[in-house]
Coordinates of C-alpha atoms in Angstrom, one line a residue:
Chain A
X1 CA 19.8 29.2 -25.6
X2 CA 18.1 27.3 -28.4
X3 CA 16.8 30.7 -29.7
X4 CA 20.3 32.0 -30.3
X5 CA 22.2 31.3 -33.3
X6 CA 25.9 30.2 -33.0
X7 CA 27.9 33.4 -32.4
X8 CA 30.9 34.5 -34.4
X9 CA 34.1 34.2 -32.5
X10 CA 35.6 37.6 -33.3
X11 CA 34.7 41.0 -31.9
X12 CA 33.7 42.4 -35.1
X13 CA 36.9 44.3 -35.4
X14 CA 38.1 47.8 -35.9
X15 CA 37.7 48.0 -39.6
X16 CA 34.1 47.1 -40.2
X17 CA 31.5 49.5 -38.8
X18 CA 33.9 51.9 -36.9
X19 CA 37.1 53.1 -38.7
X20 CA 40.1 53.0 -36.3
X21 CA 41.1 56.3 -34.8
X22 CA 37.7 57.9 -35.9
X23 CA 36.9 58.6 -32.2
X24 CA 36.1 62.4 -32.5
X25 CA 33.2 61.5 -34.9
X26 CA 31.6 59.8 -31.9
X27 CA 31.6 62.6 -29.4
X28 CA 28.6 62.6 -27.1
X29 CA 26.4 65.6 -27.8
X30 CA 23.1 66.7 -26.3
X31 CA 21.3 66.1 -29.6
X32 CA 22.6 62.5 -29.6
X33 CA 21.5 61.9 -26.1
X34 CA 18.1 63.3 -26.9
X35 CA 17.9 60.8 -29.8
X36 CA 18.9 58.0 -27.4
X37 CA 16.3 59.0 -24.9
X38 CA 13.7 59.1 -27.6
X39 CA 14.5 55.6 -28.7
X40 CA 14.2 54.6 -25.1
X41 CA 10.8 56.2 -24.7
X42 CA 9.2 54.9 -27.8
X43 CA 10.6 51.4 -27.5
X44 CA 8.8 50.4 -24.3
X45 CA 5.3 49.5 -25.2
X46 CA 3.7 50.4 -21.8
X47 CA 4.9 54.0 -22.2
X48 CA 3.3 54.3 -25.6
X49 CA 0.1 52.6 -24.4
X50 CA -0.1 55.0 -21.4
X51 CA 0.3 58.0 -23.6
X52 CA -2.4 56.7 -26.0
X53 CA -4.8 56.0 -23.0
X54 CA -4.1 59.4 -21.7
X55 CA -5.1 61.0 -25.0
X56 CA -8.4 58.9 -25.0
X57 CA -9.2 59.9 -21.4
X58 CA -8.5 63.5 -22.2
X59 CA -11.1 63.4 -25.0
X60 CA -13.5 61.3 -23.1
X61 CA -13.4 63.5 -20.0
X62 CA -13.6 66.8 -21.8
X63 CA -16.6 65.5 -23.7
X64 CA -18.2 64.2 -20.5
X65 CA -17.8 67.5 -18.6
X66 CA -19.1 69.4 -21.6
X67 CA -22.2 67.2 -21.7
X68 CA -22.8 67.5 -18.0
X69 CA -22.4 71.3 -18.0
X70 CA -24.3 71.8 -21.1
X71 CA -27.3 73.9 -20.4
X72 CA -26.4 74.6 -16.9
X73 CA -27.6 78.1 -16.0
X74 CA -25.3 81.0 -15.8
X75 CA -24.9 82.0 -12.2
X76 CA -26.8 85.1 -11.0
X77 CA -23.6 87.1 -10.4
X78 CA -22.5 86.4 -13.9
X79 CA -19.0 85.3 -12.8
X80 CA -17.3 82.7 -14.8
X81 CA -18.5 79.4 -13.7
X82 CA -19.6 78.7 -17.2
X83 CA -16.6 78.3 -19.3
X84 CA -17.3 76.2 -22.4
X85 CA -13.7 76.1 -23.6
X86 CA -12.3 75.4 -20.2
X87 CA -14.8 72.7 -19.6
X88 CA -14.0 70.9 -22.8
X89 CA -10.3 71.0 -21.8
X90 CA -11.0 69.5 -18.3
X91 CA -9.2 66.3 -19.2
X92 CA -5.9 68.2 -18.8
X93 CA -6.4 68.0 -15.0
X94 CA -6.8 64.2 -15.3
X95 CA -3.7 63.9 -17.6
X96 CA -1.4 65.7 -15.2
X97 CA -0.9 62.8 -12.8
X98 CA -0.5 60.2 -15.5
X99 CA 2.0 62.2 -17.5
X100 CA 3.8 63.1 -14.2
X101 CA 4.0 59.4 -13.5
X102 CA 5.3 58.7 -17.0
X103 CA 7.9 61.4 -16.3
X104 CA 9.1 59.9 -13.1
X105 CA 9.1 56.4 -14.6
X106 CA 11.5 57.5 -17.3
X107 CA 14.2 57.8 -14.8
X108 CA 13.2 55.7 -11.8
X109 CA 12.8 52.6 -14.1
X110 CA 16.4 53.0 -15.0
X111 CA 17.4 52.9 -11.4
X112 CA 15.2 49.8 -10.6
X113 CA 16.5 47.8 -13.6
X114 CA 20.1 48.8 -13.2
X115 CA 20.0 50.4 -16.7
X116 CA 21.1 53.7 -15.3
X117 CA 24.6 52.4 -14.9
X118 CA 24.7 51.5 -18.6
X119 CA 23.3 54.9 -19.5
X120 CA 25.8 56.8 -17.3
X121 CA 28.7 54.7 -18.8
X122 CA 27.6 56.0 -22.2
X123 CA 27.2 59.5 -21.0
X124 CA 29.5 59.8 -18.0
X125 CA 29.1 63.6 -17.7
X126 CA 25.5 62.7 -16.6
X127 CA 23.7 66.0 -16.8
X128 CA 22.9 65.6 -20.6
X129 CA 21.0 62.5 -19.6
X130 CA 18.6 64.4 -17.3
X131 CA 18.2 67.3 -19.8
X132 CA 17.5 64.8 -22.6
X133 CA 15.0 62.9 -20.6
X134 CA 13.2 66.2 -19.7
X135 CA 13.1 67.3 -23.4
X136 CA 11.9 64.0 -24.7
X137 CA 9.2 63.7 -21.9
X138 CA 8.1 67.3 -22.5
X139 CA 7.9 66.8 -26.3
X140 CA 5.9 63.5 -26.0
X141 CA 3.6 65.0 -23.4
X142 CA 2.9 68.3 -25.2
X143 CA 2.3 66.4 -28.6
X144 CA -0.1 64.0 -26.9
X145 CA -1.9 66.8 -25.1
X146 CA -2.2 69.1 -28.0
X147 CA -3.7 66.5 -30.2
X148 CA -6.1 65.1 -27.7
X149 CA -7.2 68.5 -26.5
X150 CA -8.0 69.7 -29.9
X151 CA -10.2 66.7 -30.4
X152 CA -11.7 67.3 -27.0
X153 CA -12.3 71.0 -27.8
X154 CA -14.0 70.4 -31.1
X155 CA -16.2 67.6 -29.8
X156 CA -17.0 69.5 -26.7
X157 CA -18.1 72.7 -28.5
X158 CA -20.2 70.4 -30.8
X159 CA -22.0 69.3 -27.7
X160 CA -22.6 72.8 -26.6
X161 CA -23.7 74.2 -30.0
X162 CA -27.1 72.9 -29.4
X163 CA -27.7 74.7 -26.2
X164 CA -25.8 77.5 -24.4
X165 CA -22.9 79.6 -25.7
X166 CA -19.9 77.8 -27.2
X167 CA -16.4 78.8 -27.8
X168 CA -14.4 78.8 -31.0
X169 CA -10.7 78.6 -31.5
X170 CA -10.6 82.1 -32.8
X171 CA -12.4 83.6 -29.7
X172 CA -10.0 85.6 -27.6
X173 CA -7.9 83.6 -25.2
X174 CA -9.2 80.3 -26.4
X175 CA -6.3 79.1 -28.6
X176 CA -4.1 80.2 -25.7
X177 CA -6.2 78.2 -23.3
X178 CA -5.9 75.1 -25.4
X179 CA -2.1 75.5 -25.6
X180 CA -2.0 76.3 -21.9
X181 CA -4.0 73.2 -21.1
X182 CA -1.4 71.2 -23.1
X183 CA 1.4 73.0 -21.4
X184 CA 0.2 72.4 -17.9
X185 CA 0.4 68.6 -17.9
X186 CA 3.6 68.8 -19.8
X187 CA 5.2 70.8 -16.9
X188 CA 3.9 68.2 -14.5
X189 CA 5.6 65.4 -16.5
X190 CA 8.8 67.3 -16.5
X191 CA 8.5 67.7 -12.8
X192 CA 8.0 64.0 -12.6
X193 CA 11.4 63.6 -14.2
X194 CA 12.9 65.9 -11.6
X195 CA 11.2 64.1 -8.7
X196 CA 12.4 60.8 -10.2
X197 CA 16.0 62.0 -10.4
X198 CA 15.8 63.2 -6.8
X199 CA 14.4 60.1 -5.1
X200 CA 15.1 57.4 -7.7
X201 CA 12.2 55.1 -6.6
X202 CA 9.1 54.9 -8.7
X203 CA 6.7 54.7 -5.8
X204 CA 8.4 57.4 -3.8
X205 CA 8.5 59.7 -6.8
X206 CA 4.8 59.2 -7.8
X207 CA 3.8 59.5 -4.2
X208 CA 5.5 62.8 -3.9
X209 CA 3.9 64.1 -7.1
X210 CA 0.4 63.1 -6.0
X211 CA 1.2 64.7 -2.6
X212 CA 2.2 68.0 -4.2
X213 CA -0.6 68.0 -6.8
X214 CA -3.6 66.9 -4.7
X215 CA -2.7 66.5 -1.0
X216 CA -1.0 69.9 -0.4
X217 CA -3.7 72.1 -1.9
X218 CA -6.3 70.6 0.6
X219 CA -3.8 70.7 3.4
X220 CA -2.9 74.3 2.7
X221 CA -6.7 75.3 2.6
X222 CA -7.3 73.6 5.9
X223 CA -4.4 75.4 7.5
X224 CA -5.8 78.7 6.3
X225 CA -4.2 82.1 6.7
X226 CA -0.7 82.5 5.1
X227 CA -0.9 78.8 3.9
X228 CA -4.1 79.6 2.0
X229 CA -2.3 82.5 0.2
X230 CA 0.7 80.3 -0.4
X231 CA -1.6 77.5 -1.9
X232 CA -1.9 79.4 -5.2
X233 CA 1.7 78.9 -5.8
X234 CA 1.3 75.2 -5.9
X235 CA 1.5 73.6 -9.3
X236 CA -2.0 72.4 -9.4
X237 CA -3.4 76.0 -8.6
X238 CA -0.9 77.7 -11.0
X239 CA -2.0 75.2 -13.7
X240 CA -5.6 75.8 -13.1
X241 CA -4.9 79.5 -13.5
X242 CA -3.1 78.8 -16.7
X243 CA -6.0 76.9 -18.3
X244 CA -8.9 78.9 -17.3
X245 CA -10.5 81.2 -20.1
X246 CA -13.2 82.9 -18.0
X247 CA -11.4 83.6 -14.8
X248 CA -12.6 84.7 -11.3
X249 CA -11.3 88.1 -10.2
X250 CA -9.1 86.6 -7.4
X251 CA -7.3 84.2 -9.7
X252 CA -3.7 84.4 -10.8
X253 CA -3.2 85.4 -14.4
X254 CA -2.3 82.6 -16.9
X255 CA 1.2 84.1 -17.4
X256 CA 1.9 84.1 -13.7
X257 CA 0.7 80.5 -13.5
X258 CA 3.2 79.5 -16.2
X259 CA 5.9 81.4 -14.5
X260 CA 5.1 79.7 -11.2
X261 CA 5.2 76.3 -12.9
X262 CA 8.5 77.1 -14.7
X263 CA 9.9 78.1 -11.2
X264 CA 9.0 74.7 -9.8
X265 CA 10.8 73.0 -12.9
X266 CA 13.7 75.1 -12.3
X267 CA 14.1 74.3 -8.6
X268 CA 13.5 70.6 -9.4
X269 CA 15.9 70.7 -12.2
X270 CA 18.7 72.2 -10.1
X271 CA 18.0 69.7 -7.3
X272 CA 17.9 66.7 -9.7
X273 CA 21.1 67.9 -11.3
X274 CA 22.9 68.0 -8.1
X275 CA 21.5 64.6 -7.0
X276 CA 22.6 63.0 -10.3
X277 CA 26.0 64.5 -10.4
X278 CA 26.9 64.0 -6.8
X279 CA 25.5 60.7 -5.8
X280 CA 26.9 57.3 -6.7
X281 CA 24.8 55.7 -9.4
Chain B
X1 CA 45.1 50.8 -20.2
X2 CA 43.6 51.1 -16.7
X3 CA 45.5 52.7 -13.9
X4 CA 44.1 52.5 -10.5
X5 CA 46.0 54.4 -7.7
X6 CA 45.3 54.2 -4.1
X7 CA 41.7 53.7 -4.8
X8 CA 39.6 53.6 -1.6
X9 CA 35.8 53.4 -1.1
X10 CA 33.9 53.6 2.2
X11 CA 30.2 53.0 2.5
X12 CA 29.5 54.5 6.0
X13 CA 31.8 52.5 8.1
X14 CA 32.2 49.6 5.8
X15 CA 35.4 49.7 3.8
X16 CA 34.6 48.2 0.4
X17 CA 37.9 49.0 -1.4
X18 CA 41.0 49.7 0.6
X19 CA 44.0 51.5 -1.0
X20 CA 44.0 49.5 -4.1
X21 CA 46.7 50.2 -6.8
X22 CA 47.1 48.2 -10.0
X23 CA 47.6 48.7 -13.8
X24 CA 45.8 46.7 -16.4
X25 CA 47.9 46.5 -19.5
X26 CA 46.7 45.9 -23.1
X27 CA 47.3 42.8 -25.1
X28 CA 46.5 40.2 -22.4
X29 CA 43.4 39.1 -20.6
X30 CA 43.6 40.2 -17.0
X31 CA 41.5 38.3 -14.5
X32 CA 40.2 40.3 -11.6
X33 CA 39.7 37.7 -8.9
X34 CA 38.5 37.6 -5.3
X35 CA 35.8 36.1 -3.1
X36 CA 32.2 37.6 -3.1
X37 CA 32.4 40.9 -1.4
X38 CA 36.1 41.6 -2.1
X39 CA 35.3 44.9 -3.8
X40 CA 35.6 43.8 -7.5
X41 CA 32.4 45.4 -8.6
X42 CA 32.9 48.5 -6.6
X43 CA 36.3 49.0 -8.2
X44 CA 34.9 48.5 -11.7
X45 CA 32.0 51.0 -10.8
X46 CA 34.8 53.5 -9.7
X47 CA 36.8 52.9 -12.9
X48 CA 33.6 54.0 -14.8
X49 CA 33.0 56.9 -12.6
X50 CA 29.7 55.5 -11.4
X51 CA 30.8 55.6 -7.8
X52 CA 33.1 58.3 -6.5
X53 CA 36.2 57.0 -4.7
X54 CA 36.6 58.1 -1.2
X55 CA 40.2 58.4 -1.9
X56 CA 42.6 57.8 -4.9
X57 CA 41.7 57.7 -8.5
X58 CA 41.2 55.5 -11.5
X59 CA 42.4 56.5 -14.9
X60 CA 41.4 55.1 -18.3
X61 CA 44.0 55.8 -21.0
X62 CA 45.5 58.5 -18.8
X63 CA 42.2 60.4 -18.1
X64 CA 39.3 59.9 -15.7
X65 CA 36.7 58.1 -17.7
X66 CA 34.2 61.0 -17.4
X67 CA 36.6 63.4 -19.4
X68 CA 36.5 61.1 -22.4
X69 CA 34.4 62.8 -25.2
X70 CA 33.5 59.4 -26.9
X71 CA 33.2 57.2 -23.9
X72 CA 31.8 54.1 -25.6
X73 CA 34.8 54.1 -27.9
X74 CA 37.1 54.1 -24.9
X75 CA 35.6 51.3 -22.9
X76 CA 32.8 48.7 -23.1
X77 CA 31.6 47.5 -19.8
X78 CA 29.3 44.8 -18.7
X79 CA 28.4 45.3 -15.0
X80 CA 24.9 43.7 -14.6
X81 CA 23.4 41.3 -17.1
X82 CA 19.9 42.7 -16.0
X83 CA 20.8 46.2 -16.9
X84 CA 18.1 46.8 -19.4
X85 CA 14.4 47.7 -19.2
X86 CA 12.5 44.3 -19.5
X87 CA 10.0 45.9 -21.9
X88 CA 12.5 47.0 -24.3
X89 CA 13.7 44.9 -27.2
X90 CA 17.4 44.0 -27.4
X91 CA 17.9 45.9 -30.6
X92 CA 16.3 49.1 -29.2
X93 CA 18.3 48.8 -26.1
X94 CA 21.6 48.8 -28.2
X95 CA 20.2 51.4 -30.6
X96 CA 19.6 53.8 -27.7
X97 CA 23.1 53.3 -26.4
X98 CA 24.6 53.6 -29.9
X99 CA 22.6 56.8 -30.5
X100 CA 24.5 58.6 -27.6
X101 CA 27.7 58.5 -29.5
X102 CA 26.5 58.4 -33.1
X103 CA 27.2 54.6 -33.8
X104 CA 25.3 53.3 -36.9
X105 CA 22.4 50.8 -36.8
X106 CA 24.6 48.6 -38.9
X107 CA 27.1 48.3 -36.0
X108 CA 24.0 47.4 -33.8
X109 CA 23.1 44.6 -36.1
X110 CA 26.8 43.5 -36.3
X111 CA 27.2 43.2 -32.4
X112 CA 23.9 41.3 -32.2
X113 CA 25.4 39.0 -34.7
X114 CA 28.6 38.6 -32.9
X115 CA 26.9 37.5 -29.6
X116 CA 24.4 35.4 -31.5
X117 CA 21.2 37.3 -30.6
X118 CA 20.2 38.3 -34.1
X119 CA 17.2 35.9 -34.1
X120 CA 15.7 37.4 -30.9
X121 CA 16.8 40.9 -31.4
X122 CA 13.2 42.3 -31.6
X123 CA 12.0 40.5 -28.6
X124 CA 11.6 42.1 -25.3
X125 CA 14.6 41.5 -23.2
X126 CA 12.6 40.7 -20.1
X127 CA 12.0 37.3 -21.5
X128 CA 15.6 36.6 -21.9
X129 CA 17.4 33.9 -20.0
X130 CA 20.3 34.9 -17.8
X131 CA 22.6 33.6 -20.6
X132 CA 20.9 35.7 -23.2
X133 CA 21.0 38.7 -21.0
X134 CA 24.7 38.2 -20.5
X135 CA 25.1 38.1 -24.3
X136 CA 23.2 41.3 -24.7
X137 CA 25.4 42.9 -22.0
X138 CA 28.5 41.8 -23.9
X139 CA 26.9 43.1 -27.1
X140 CA 26.6 46.5 -25.5
X141 CA 30.3 46.4 -24.4
X142 CA 31.4 45.6 -27.8
X143 CA 29.2 48.3 -29.5
X144 CA 31.8 51.1 -29.5
X145 CA 34.6 48.8 -30.7
X146 CA 36.5 50.1 -27.6
X147 CA 40.1 50.0 -26.6
X148 CA 39.2 48.6 -23.3
X149 CA 36.7 45.9 -22.3
X150 CA 35.6 45.4 -18.8
X151 CA 33.3 42.6 -17.9
X152 CA 31.9 41.7 -14.4
X153 CA 31.4 38.1 -14.0
X154 CA 30.5 37.6 -17.7
X155 CA 30.2 33.7 -17.5
X156 CA 27.4 33.9 -15.0
X157 CA 24.5 32.0 -16.5
X158 CA 26.2 31.0 -19.8
X159 CA 25.9 27.4 -20.9
X160 CA 29.2 25.5 -21.7
X161 CA 29.1 26.5 -25.4
X162 CA 28.7 30.1 -24.3
X163 CA 31.4 29.8 -21.8
X164 CA 33.8 28.5 -24.5
X165 CA 32.7 31.3 -26.7
X166 CA 33.4 34.1 -24.3
X167 CA 36.8 32.5 -23.4
X168 CA 37.8 32.7 -27.2
X169 CA 36.2 36.2 -27.6
X170 CA 38.2 37.5 -24.6
X171 CA 41.4 36.1 -26.0
X172 CA 40.8 37.5 -29.4
X173 CA 40.0 41.0 -28.0
X174 CA 43.3 40.8 -26.1
X175 CA 45.2 39.6 -29.1
X176 CA 43.9 42.5 -31.1
X177 CA 45.8 44.7 -28.5
X178 CA 42.9 45.7 -26.4
X179 CA 42.8 45.9 -22.6
X180 CA 40.7 43.3 -21.2
X181 CA 39.7 43.1 -17.5
X182 CA 37.3 40.3 -16.4
X183 CA 36.2 39.7 -12.9
X184 CA 35.3 36.3 -11.5
X185 CA 35.1 34.6 -8.2
X186 CA 36.0 31.4 -9.9
X187 CA 39.7 30.9 -10.5
X188 CA 39.0 27.6 -12.3
X189 CA 37.2 29.6 -15.1
X190 CA 39.8 32.4 -15.2
X191 CA 42.8 30.2 -15.3
X192 CA 41.9 29.0 -18.7
X193 CA 41.4 32.5 -20.1
X194 CA 43.6 35.0 -18.2
X195 CA 47.3 35.4 -18.5
X196 CA 47.6 38.0 -15.8
X197 CA 45.8 38.0 -12.4
X198 CA 44.8 40.7 -9.9
X199 CA 43.6 39.1 -6.8
X200 CA 41.8 41.1 -4.1
X201 CA 40.3 40.2 -0.7
X202 CA 38.4 42.5 1.6
X203 CA 39.0 45.4 -0.7
X204 CA 42.8 44.9 -0.5
X205 CA 45.4 43.8 -3.2
X206 CA 46.6 40.3 -2.5
X207 CA 48.4 39.5 -5.7
X208 CA 49.1 41.3 -9.1
X209 CA 51.1 38.8 -11.2
X210 CA 51.2 36.6 -14.1
X211 CA 49.8 33.0 -14.1
X212 CA 53.5 31.6 -14.2
X213 CA 54.5 33.9 -11.3
X214 CA 51.4 32.8 -9.4
X215 CA 52.2 29.1 -9.9
X216 CA 55.8 29.7 -8.7
X217 CA 54.5 30.8 -5.4
X218 CA 53.9 27.4 -4.2
X219 CA 56.6 25.2 -2.8
X220 CA 57.3 22.5 -2.7
X221 CA 56.0 20.4 -5.5
X222 CA 55.2 16.8 -4.9
X223 CA 55.4 13.8 -7.2
X224 CA 52.8 11.1 -7.2
X225 CA 54.0 7.6 -7.5
X226 CA 52.0 4.4 -8.2
X227 CA 53.8 1.1 -8.2
X228 CA 53.2 -2.5 -7.3
X229 CA 56.4 -2.2 -5.4
X230 CA 55.3 0.9 -3.4
X231 CA 56.9 -0.2 -0.2
X232 CA 60.3 -1.0 -1.6
X233 CA 60.2 2.4 -3.6
X234 CA 59.5 4.3 -0.5
X235 CA 62.4 2.7 1.3
X236 CA 64.6 3.6 -1.6
X237 CA 63.5 7.3 -1.6
X238 CA 63.2 7.7 2.3
X239 CA 66.7 9.1 2.6
X240 CA 66.3 12.0 0.2
X241 CA 62.6 12.7 0.3
X242 CA 61.6 15.4 2.7
X243 CA 58.1 14.1 3.0
X244 CA 56.2 10.9 1.9
X245 CA 52.5 10.7 2.1
X246 CA 50.9 7.2 1.6
X247 CA 47.7 7.4 -0.3
X248 CA 46.9 3.8 -0.9
X249 CA 48.7 0.4 -0.8
X250 CA 50.3 1.1 -4.3
X251 CA 50.1 4.9 -4.1
X252 CA 52.1 7.6 -2.4
X253 CA 53.3 11.3 -2.9
X254 CA 56.9 12.2 -2.5
X255 CA 58.1 15.8 -1.7
X256 CA 62.0 16.6 -2.1
X257 CA 62.8 14.2 -5.0
X258 CA 61.9 15.1 -8.5
X259 CA 60.2 12.9 -11.0
X260 CA 63.3 12.2 -13.2
X261 CA 65.2 11.1 -10.1
X262 CA 62.5 8.8 -9.0
X263 CA 62.2 7.3 -12.4
X264 CA 65.9 6.6 -12.6
X265 CA 66.2 5.0 -9.2
X266 CA 63.2 2.8 -9.9
X267 CA 64.7 1.7 -13.3
X268 CA 68.1 0.9 -11.7
X269 CA 66.4 -1.0 -8.9
X270 CA 64.3 -2.9 -11.4
X271 CA 60.9 -1.7 -9.9
X272 CA 58.0 -1.3 -12.1
X273 CA 56.3 2.1 -12.2
X274 CA 52.6 2.5 -13.1
X275 CA 52.4 6.2 -12.6
X276 CA 54.8 9.0 -12.1
X277 CA 53.1 12.4 -11.9
X278 CA 54.6 15.7 -10.9
X279 CA 51.8 17.5 -9.1
X280 CA 51.7 21.2 -9.3
X281 CA 49.3 23.2 -7.2
X282 CA 46.6 24.5 -9.6
X283 CA 45.8 28.1 -9.8
X284 CA 42.7 27.4 -8.1
X285 CA 44.5 26.0 -5.1
X286 CA 46.8 29.0 -4.9
X287 CA 43.9 31.3 -5.2
X288 CA 42.0 29.5 -2.4
X289 CA 45.1 29.6 -0.3
X290 CA 45.7 33.3 -0.9
X291 CA 42.2 34.4 -0.2
X292 CA 41.3 32.1 2.6
X293 CA 41.7 34.9 5.2
X294 CA 39.8 37.3 3.1
X295 CA 36.6 35.4 2.5
X296 CA 33.7 37.4 3.9
X297 CA 31.2 34.7 4.0
X298 CA 32.4 31.3 5.1
X299 CA 30.4 28.3 4.6
X300 CA 31.2 25.5 7.0
X301 CA 31.7 22.3 5.0
X302 CA 33.2 19.0 5.8
X303 CA 36.2 19.2 3.5
X304 CA 37.4 15.6 3.6
X305 CA 36.0 15.0 0.2
X306 CA 38.3 17.5 -1.2
X307 CA 41.6 16.3 0.5
X308 CA 42.5 14.3 -2.5
X309 CA 42.8 17.4 -4.6
X310 CA 44.2 19.9 -2.3
X311 CA 46.3 18.2 0.4
X312 CA 49.3 17.1 -1.5
X313 CA 49.3 20.3 -3.4
X314 CA 50.2 22.5 -0.5

């Protein structure tokens, strides 16, 4: 304890920072819980580093895909395999799993460290904690994605400008695609919070997330038939539909894609709320 | 004030807390004692609404804890010293807690000062020793300047200076009129701090009384006598004493005659006394006695080394 100074012996008393009887001024509100969760998110260095690395990866990946696809011939049937805007935004696909993991960790790390008990003692009604975590994770993810995707887009289009057709933000559907590409990983991050609230263990939550994002699409394709039809309602497919600017005829519309993702979030939020409210902490 | 009524908690078939009822009054430090696994922590979690009781209820100032709008102003709790993200600095941990209920940064700095962590406040708490982590937990309990303070095994990992500090802190909190509930499995520690004791074993209430009432439970008291004339003194007392235990050639314990009487008789018989000590059972002895049937995990030890302490007390 050499690092600690000699403590005072009193409790810091009623009349210093907190006036006696002034209890109603300290009611817990959602805004306050959001502020609390924001402090938690930004005060763990590994989270900030992860978000920063995600942004770098989004830019790097978008530029890489743009470079690799630059000058590729347009297919004979003219259907959209050449999507300059979409290509530069490819990093969003990569970001989804990282941000999903960040979302899961925001809640599972509280269970693994025991912090959740402190948190729920401060907010014993519990549900505001889940909402606040989702809001904070969504805001941080969306901000990270928008910033990095805009960089990726402009650098990507600069790559294209020498060769084939390139896109501009003012082209129809392009700005929407950038926002959609930011929104998709954001929804996955929020789903990560939901999975985290449900299973409470980091490895399990991330495992489920990876299974839903990557294993289930392949599995559904293999099963074929009805499963194949159902696969487009998986988050990864819905997200893909949301991002694509030049779309294939059979694809879901971007709006439907967003609605499907919101449906997933809604279901997970409901399940997470029940789990958080009912189970012992 | 904490009111616990018929509180019961089952985990599957294991009964952790069994029909527990007690009230913790403000103004005194109440020690919550019991062997490991007695249900102390489970009870505290139920008071905080973290675990749902199978039956019964716990009220804090007349309401279930979750119904309070400004919970940190009502109760400050330390359940687990490690209850923080290791990557988060102490100050940010407290700031995040404070933010939920609109407590100022100034108060955060103040509680850091109270627990003596100001100098390390911006270090990540993962590097803290157990003692420092306990102090951080106590800081979080004091943050809302609450009416009730509830600490689970707060002296764990504290150095002697820290133990003295927390003893004084708890007493001053109680003296300010707050409700203070502190759990421990060590009576020796609580005996110096608490005035009232709630003792549990295997989830059941064993005793709920003041230190004086607890001490009065033990009968009879013995008197330790040391004298160069031990043999003659024993003969003198033999008629009235209910029991005499010889400890050494010049040392014995007497039950049934009080110290004043022994002194007077020795004086009138002209026998020199070197020691005359009324021995009362310590609170620890009483605690061990009360909970001996309720200890979940017995260690098998040769207890002969301890007989000197405990034998004549019972």
